[in-house]
Amino acid sequence: MKPFLSLKSRMVTMLIGCSIIFTCITLTPLLMKAKTLTIFDNKYLFLYSNPFKNNTYIISTNDGRSFDKTTYDINDTPTLIRNHNNELILPAEHISKKYIVKDDYSISEQNQEAPYSFLIDLQDIQIEGLNVSYAENLLRVNDRKMNKTYKIKLPAYLANATYDQNNIYVLNYNTTTEKNELHIINRTTGTLIHSYIISEGATEMLAVNDYLFLSTDNRLTKLDIRSGKIEYIKYPLNVAFADTLYLDQNNDLFVCFVDFSGNAGLLILNKDYNSIKKNINLNLGYMKSKFEKNKLYILSQMKDLTEDGAKFAIVDLRSLQIEQVFQLPVLDTKVQDFLVLD
């Protein structure tokens, strides 16, 4: 046996080595590393889940180029929530159960009296919507600031809630009357003080000073909280539906919308919050959005792009420019939700 490789053999070996290095570099965005030690080692978390497959994943990244993956043998968890203890909550959608993920990614299971329709769990308040039956839902409040804990029965289906210093605002679709309703609960007394029938299609709410804004069909609903007077701000013609709402540090009110092509856009209201000042098309596919600290984060997963998994975009609200778009890994289930960590 010759002690050394021939020149040709060495050249082939070098070419193969270079090819491997090039492949690793080009495929880096889709590769998974071993999971990090703690949840907060990364900035972005993505939840992949399916109601019929026992493979749920939490994918995390800092830069959109390398990803960490943690796998759980559970299913039917389409929502990723961070609670006041910095734990991750994965509520089951159809059964009375939730999963709690600790800082080290360990998971535990907890039974509850009914499936969640929504959960808000922050330092000063916890608001739970429990889907008890087709006709009746349960609102459960632990108001830590007011030192009050109480339950209120409301018509099904409880869809969402928000709050300010004075009130809790609960949105529900009444399955009996087939009407959208808004219920206002006084935080000081813990009692229901007002209920209103509102326009169809309400999804998100935002309390701004003495007004509550709701992203309803065809127009933005503006409720004067003190008087109960309701006004409407008509959307531009390119708005198919509006979704998330946000008030930034400059008191600019933003509305994220979807156009008739399925792309995301932004509406910015004037300073009096009674008309649309700007209408911006972002040319980004849309599945879900969240506002955080003067940024808009958009998750898209279009049917004709399933081979790409999903895409995630970051929009700066000051410059109104897209800062970054990156592709998420393709797995055997689809991405359902995401979190942006501090």
Coordinates of C-alpha atoms in Angstrom, one line a residue, residues 19-282:
S19 CA -18.5 20.8 -1.5
I20 CA -19.5 19.6 2.0
I21 CA -18.5 23.0 3.5
F22 CA -20.4 24.9 0.8
T23 CA -23.5 22.7 1.4
C24 CA -23.3 23.3 5.1
I25 CA -23.1 27.1 4.5
T26 CA -25.9 27.3 2.0
L27 CA -28.2 25.0 4.1
T28 CA -27.6 26.7 7.4
P29 CA -31.0 28.4 7.6
L30 CA -32.8 25.0 7.5
L31 CA -30.5 23.1 9.9
M32 CA -31.4 22.4 13.5
K33 CA -29.0 22.5 16.3
A34 CA -29.3 20.8 19.7
K35 CA -31.7 22.7 21.9
T36 CA -30.4 25.6 24.0
L37 CA -30.3 25.4 27.8
T38 CA -33.0 27.9 28.4
I39 CA -36.0 29.4 26.6
F40 CA -34.5 32.9 26.8
D41 CA -31.3 32.0 24.9
N42 CA -33.2 32.9 21.8
K43 CA -35.4 35.8 20.8
Y44 CA -38.1 34.2 18.6
L45 CA -40.1 31.1 19.4
F46 CA -42.3 29.2 16.9
L47 CA -44.9 26.6 17.8
Y48 CA -45.6 23.7 15.4
S49 CA -48.6 21.6 16.2
N50 CA -51.4 19.4 14.7
P51 CA -54.6 18.1 16.3
F52 CA -54.0 14.6 14.9
K53 CA -50.3 14.1 15.2
N54 CA -48.4 13.6 18.4
N55 CA -45.5 15.7 17.3
T56 CA -45.4 19.3 18.7
Y57 CA -42.3 21.3 18.3
I58 CA -40.9 24.6 19.7
I59 CA -38.4 26.1 17.2
S60 CA -36.3 29.0 18.4
T61 CA -33.9 31.4 16.8
N62 CA -32.1 34.6 17.3
D63 CA -31.3 35.5 13.7
G64 CA -33.4 33.4 11.4
R65 CA -30.3 31.5 10.1
S66 CA -29.8 28.8 12.7
F67 CA -32.6 27.1 14.7
D68 CA -33.0 25.1 17.9
K69 CA -35.7 22.4 18.1
T70 CA -37.5 20.8 21.1
T71 CA -40.0 18.0 20.5
Y72 CA -43.0 17.1 22.6
D73 CA -45.2 14.0 22.3
I74 CA -48.5 16.0 22.5
N75 CA -51.0 17.4 20.0
D76 CA -53.8 19.9 19.5
T77 CA -51.9 22.9 20.9
P78 CA -52.2 25.8 18.4
T79 CA -51.4 28.6 20.8
L80 CA -48.2 29.7 22.5
I81 CA -48.6 31.9 25.5
R82 CA -46.0 33.3 28.0
N83 CA -47.3 33.7 31.5
H84 CA -46.3 36.0 34.3
N85 CA -43.8 33.4 35.6
N86 CA -42.0 33.4 32.3
E87 CA -43.3 29.9 31.6
L88 CA -44.8 28.9 28.3
I89 CA -48.4 27.8 28.3
L90 CA -49.7 25.5 25.5
P91 CA -53.5 25.2 25.9
A92 CA -55.1 22.2 24.3
E93 CA -57.9 23.4 22.0
H94 CA -60.5 20.7 22.3
I95 CA -59.8 19.0 25.7
S96 CA -59.6 20.3 29.3
K97 CA -55.9 20.3 29.5
K98 CA -52.9 22.6 29.2
Y99 CA -49.1 22.0 29.1
I100 CA -46.6 24.1 31.0
V101 CA -43.1 24.5 29.6
K102 CA -40.4 25.6 32.1
D103 CA -37.3 27.7 31.4
D104 CA -35.3 24.5 30.7
Y105 CA -37.9 23.3 28.1
S106 CA -39.2 20.6 30.5
I107 CA -42.9 20.1 30.1
S108 CA -45.7 19.2 32.5
E109 CA -49.5 18.5 32.0
Q110 CA -52.3 20.1 34.0
N111 CA -56.0 19.3 33.8
Q112 CA -58.6 22.1 34.1
E113 CA -62.4 22.3 34.1
A114 CA -62.9 23.2 30.5
P115 CA -60.8 24.0 27.4
Y116 CA -59.5 27.6 27.0
S117 CA -61.0 29.9 24.5
F118 CA -58.3 32.5 25.4
L119 CA -55.8 33.1 28.2
I120 CA -54.1 36.4 29.3
D121 CA -51.6 36.0 32.2
L122 CA -49.6 39.1 33.0
Q123 CA -48.0 40.4 36.2
D124 CA -51.0 42.5 37.2
I125 CA -53.9 40.3 36.0
Q126 CA -54.9 36.9 34.7
I127 CA -58.0 36.6 32.5
E128 CA -59.2 33.2 31.4
G129 CA -62.0 32.4 28.9
L130 CA -63.2 28.8 29.4
N131 CA -65.3 27.1 26.8
V132 CA -67.7 25.2 29.2
S133 CA -70.5 24.4 26.7
Y134 CA -72.1 25.5 23.5
A135 CA -74.4 27.8 25.3
E136 CA -72.3 29.0 28.2
N137 CA -68.7 30.1 28.9
L138 CA -66.9 31.0 32.0
L139 CA -64.8 34.1 32.5
R140 CA -62.3 33.7 35.4
V141 CA -60.3 36.7 36.6
N142 CA -57.4 36.9 39.1
D143 CA -56.9 40.7 39.3
R144 CA -53.6 40.9 41.2
K145 CA -53.5 44.7 41.2
M146 CA -57.1 45.0 42.7
N147 CA -56.6 41.9 44.9
K148 CA -59.8 40.3 43.5
T149 CA -60.6 36.9 42.2
Y150 CA -64.0 36.1 40.6
K151 CA -65.9 34.2 38.0
I152 CA -68.6 35.5 35.6
K153 CA -70.8 33.3 33.4
L154 CA -71.4 34.6 29.9
P155 CA -72.9 33.4 26.7
A156 CA -70.7 31.2 24.5
Y157 CA -68.3 31.8 22.7
L158 CA -65.8 33.9 24.6
A159 CA -63.4 35.0 21.9
N160 CA -60.9 37.5 23.4
A161 CA -60.3 40.1 26.1
T162 CA -58.2 43.1 26.9
Y163 CA -58.1 45.6 29.8
D164 CA -56.9 49.0 31.0
Q165 CA -56.6 50.5 34.4
N166 CA -60.3 50.7 35.0
N167 CA -62.0 47.9 33.1
I168 CA -61.8 44.5 31.5
Y169 CA -63.3 44.2 28.0
V170 CA -64.6 40.8 26.9
L171 CA -65.5 40.0 23.3
N172 CA -67.8 37.1 22.6
Y173 CA -69.8 35.7 19.8
N174 CA -73.2 34.7 21.2
T175 CA -74.0 31.3 19.7
T176 CA -77.6 31.6 20.7
T177 CA -78.4 35.1 19.2
E178 CA -75.6 34.8 16.6
K179 CA -74.5 38.4 17.5
N180 CA -71.1 39.8 18.5
E181 CA -71.2 41.2 22.0
L182 CA -68.8 43.3 24.1
H183 CA -69.0 43.1 27.9
I184 CA -67.3 45.6 30.2
I185 CA -66.3 44.6 33.7
N186 CA -65.3 47.2 36.3
R187 CA -62.0 46.2 37.9
T188 CA -62.7 47.9 41.2
T189 CA -65.9 46.1 41.9
G190 CA -65.4 43.0 39.8
T191 CA -68.9 43.3 38.3
L192 CA -70.3 43.4 34.8
I193 CA -71.4 47.0 34.1
H194 CA -72.2 47.2 30.4
S195 CA -72.9 45.0 27.4
Y196 CA -73.1 46.1 23.8
I197 CA -74.1 44.5 20.5
I198 CA -71.3 45.3 18.0
S199 CA -70.5 44.8 14.3
E200 CA -69.7 41.4 13.0
G201 CA -66.2 40.1 12.5
A202 CA -64.6 41.5 15.7
T203 CA -61.3 39.9 16.5
E204 CA -59.0 42.3 18.3
M205 CA -59.5 45.2 20.7
L206 CA -57.4 48.1 21.9
A207 CA -58.2 50.5 24.8
V208 CA -56.9 54.0 24.0
N209 CA -57.6 56.7 26.6
D210 CA -61.4 56.8 26.9
Y211 CA -62.0 54.8 23.7
L212 CA -62.1 51.1 22.8
F213 CA -61.2 50.2 19.2
L214 CA -62.3 47.0 17.6
S215 CA -61.3 45.6 14.3
T216 CA -64.7 44.7 12.9
D217 CA -65.9 43.9 9.4
N218 CA -65.6 46.7 6.8
R219 CA -64.9 49.4 9.4
L220 CA -63.1 50.1 12.6
T221 CA -65.4 50.3 15.6
K222 CA -64.8 53.1 18.1
L223 CA -66.6 52.9 21.4
D224 CA -66.7 55.8 23.8
I225 CA -66.2 54.0 27.1
R226 CA -67.8 56.7 29.2
S227 CA -71.0 57.4 27.1
G228 CA -71.4 54.1 25.2
K229 CA -71.6 56.0 21.9
I230 CA -70.3 54.0 19.0
E231 CA -68.7 55.5 15.9
Y232 CA -67.2 53.8 12.8
I233 CA -64.2 54.5 10.7
K234 CA -64.5 53.0 7.2
Y235 CA -61.6 51.0 5.9
P236 CA -60.1 51.8 2.5
L237 CA -61.3 49.7 -0.4
N238 CA -58.2 47.4 -0.5
V239 CA -58.9 46.1 3.1
A240 CA -60.4 42.6 3.1
F241 CA -60.3 42.4 6.9
A242 CA -58.4 44.1 9.7
D243 CA -56.7 42.2 12.6
T244 CA -54.3 43.4 15.2
L245 CA -54.2 46.9 16.7
Y246 CA -51.3 48.8 18.3
L247 CA -50.6 52.2 20.0
D248 CA -46.9 53.2 19.8
Q249 CA -44.9 55.5 22.1
N250 CA -45.8 58.5 19.9
N251 CA -49.6 57.7 20.3
D252 CA -49.8 56.6 16.7
L253 CA -52.6 54.0 16.3
F254 CA -51.8 51.2 13.8
V255 CA -54.1 48.6 12.3
C256 CA -52.6 45.5 10.6
F257 CA -54.9 44.4 7.8
V258 CA -55.1 41.8 5.0
D259 CA -55.9 42.8 1.4
F260 CA -57.9 40.8 -1.1
S261 CA -54.7 39.1 -2.4
G262 CA -53.9 37.8 1.1
N263 CA -51.1 40.2 1.7
A264 CA -50.5 42.2 4.9
G265 CA -50.8 46.0 5.1
L266 CA -50.8 48.8 7.7
L267 CA -53.3 51.5 8.4
I268 CA -52.3 54.5 10.5
L269 CA -54.9 56.8 12.0
N270 CA -54.7 60.5 12.4
K271 CA -54.0 62.0 15.8
D272 CA -57.7 62.4 16.6
Y273 CA -58.3 58.7 15.8
N274 CA -61.3 59.5 13.6
S275 CA -59.9 58.8 10.1
I276 CA -57.2 56.9 8.2
K277 CA -54.0 58.9 7.6
K278 CA -51.9 56.3 5.9
N279 CA -52.5 53.1 4.0
I280 CA -49.4 51.0 3.4
N281 CA -49.2 47.7 1.4
L282 CA -46.4 45.5 2.8

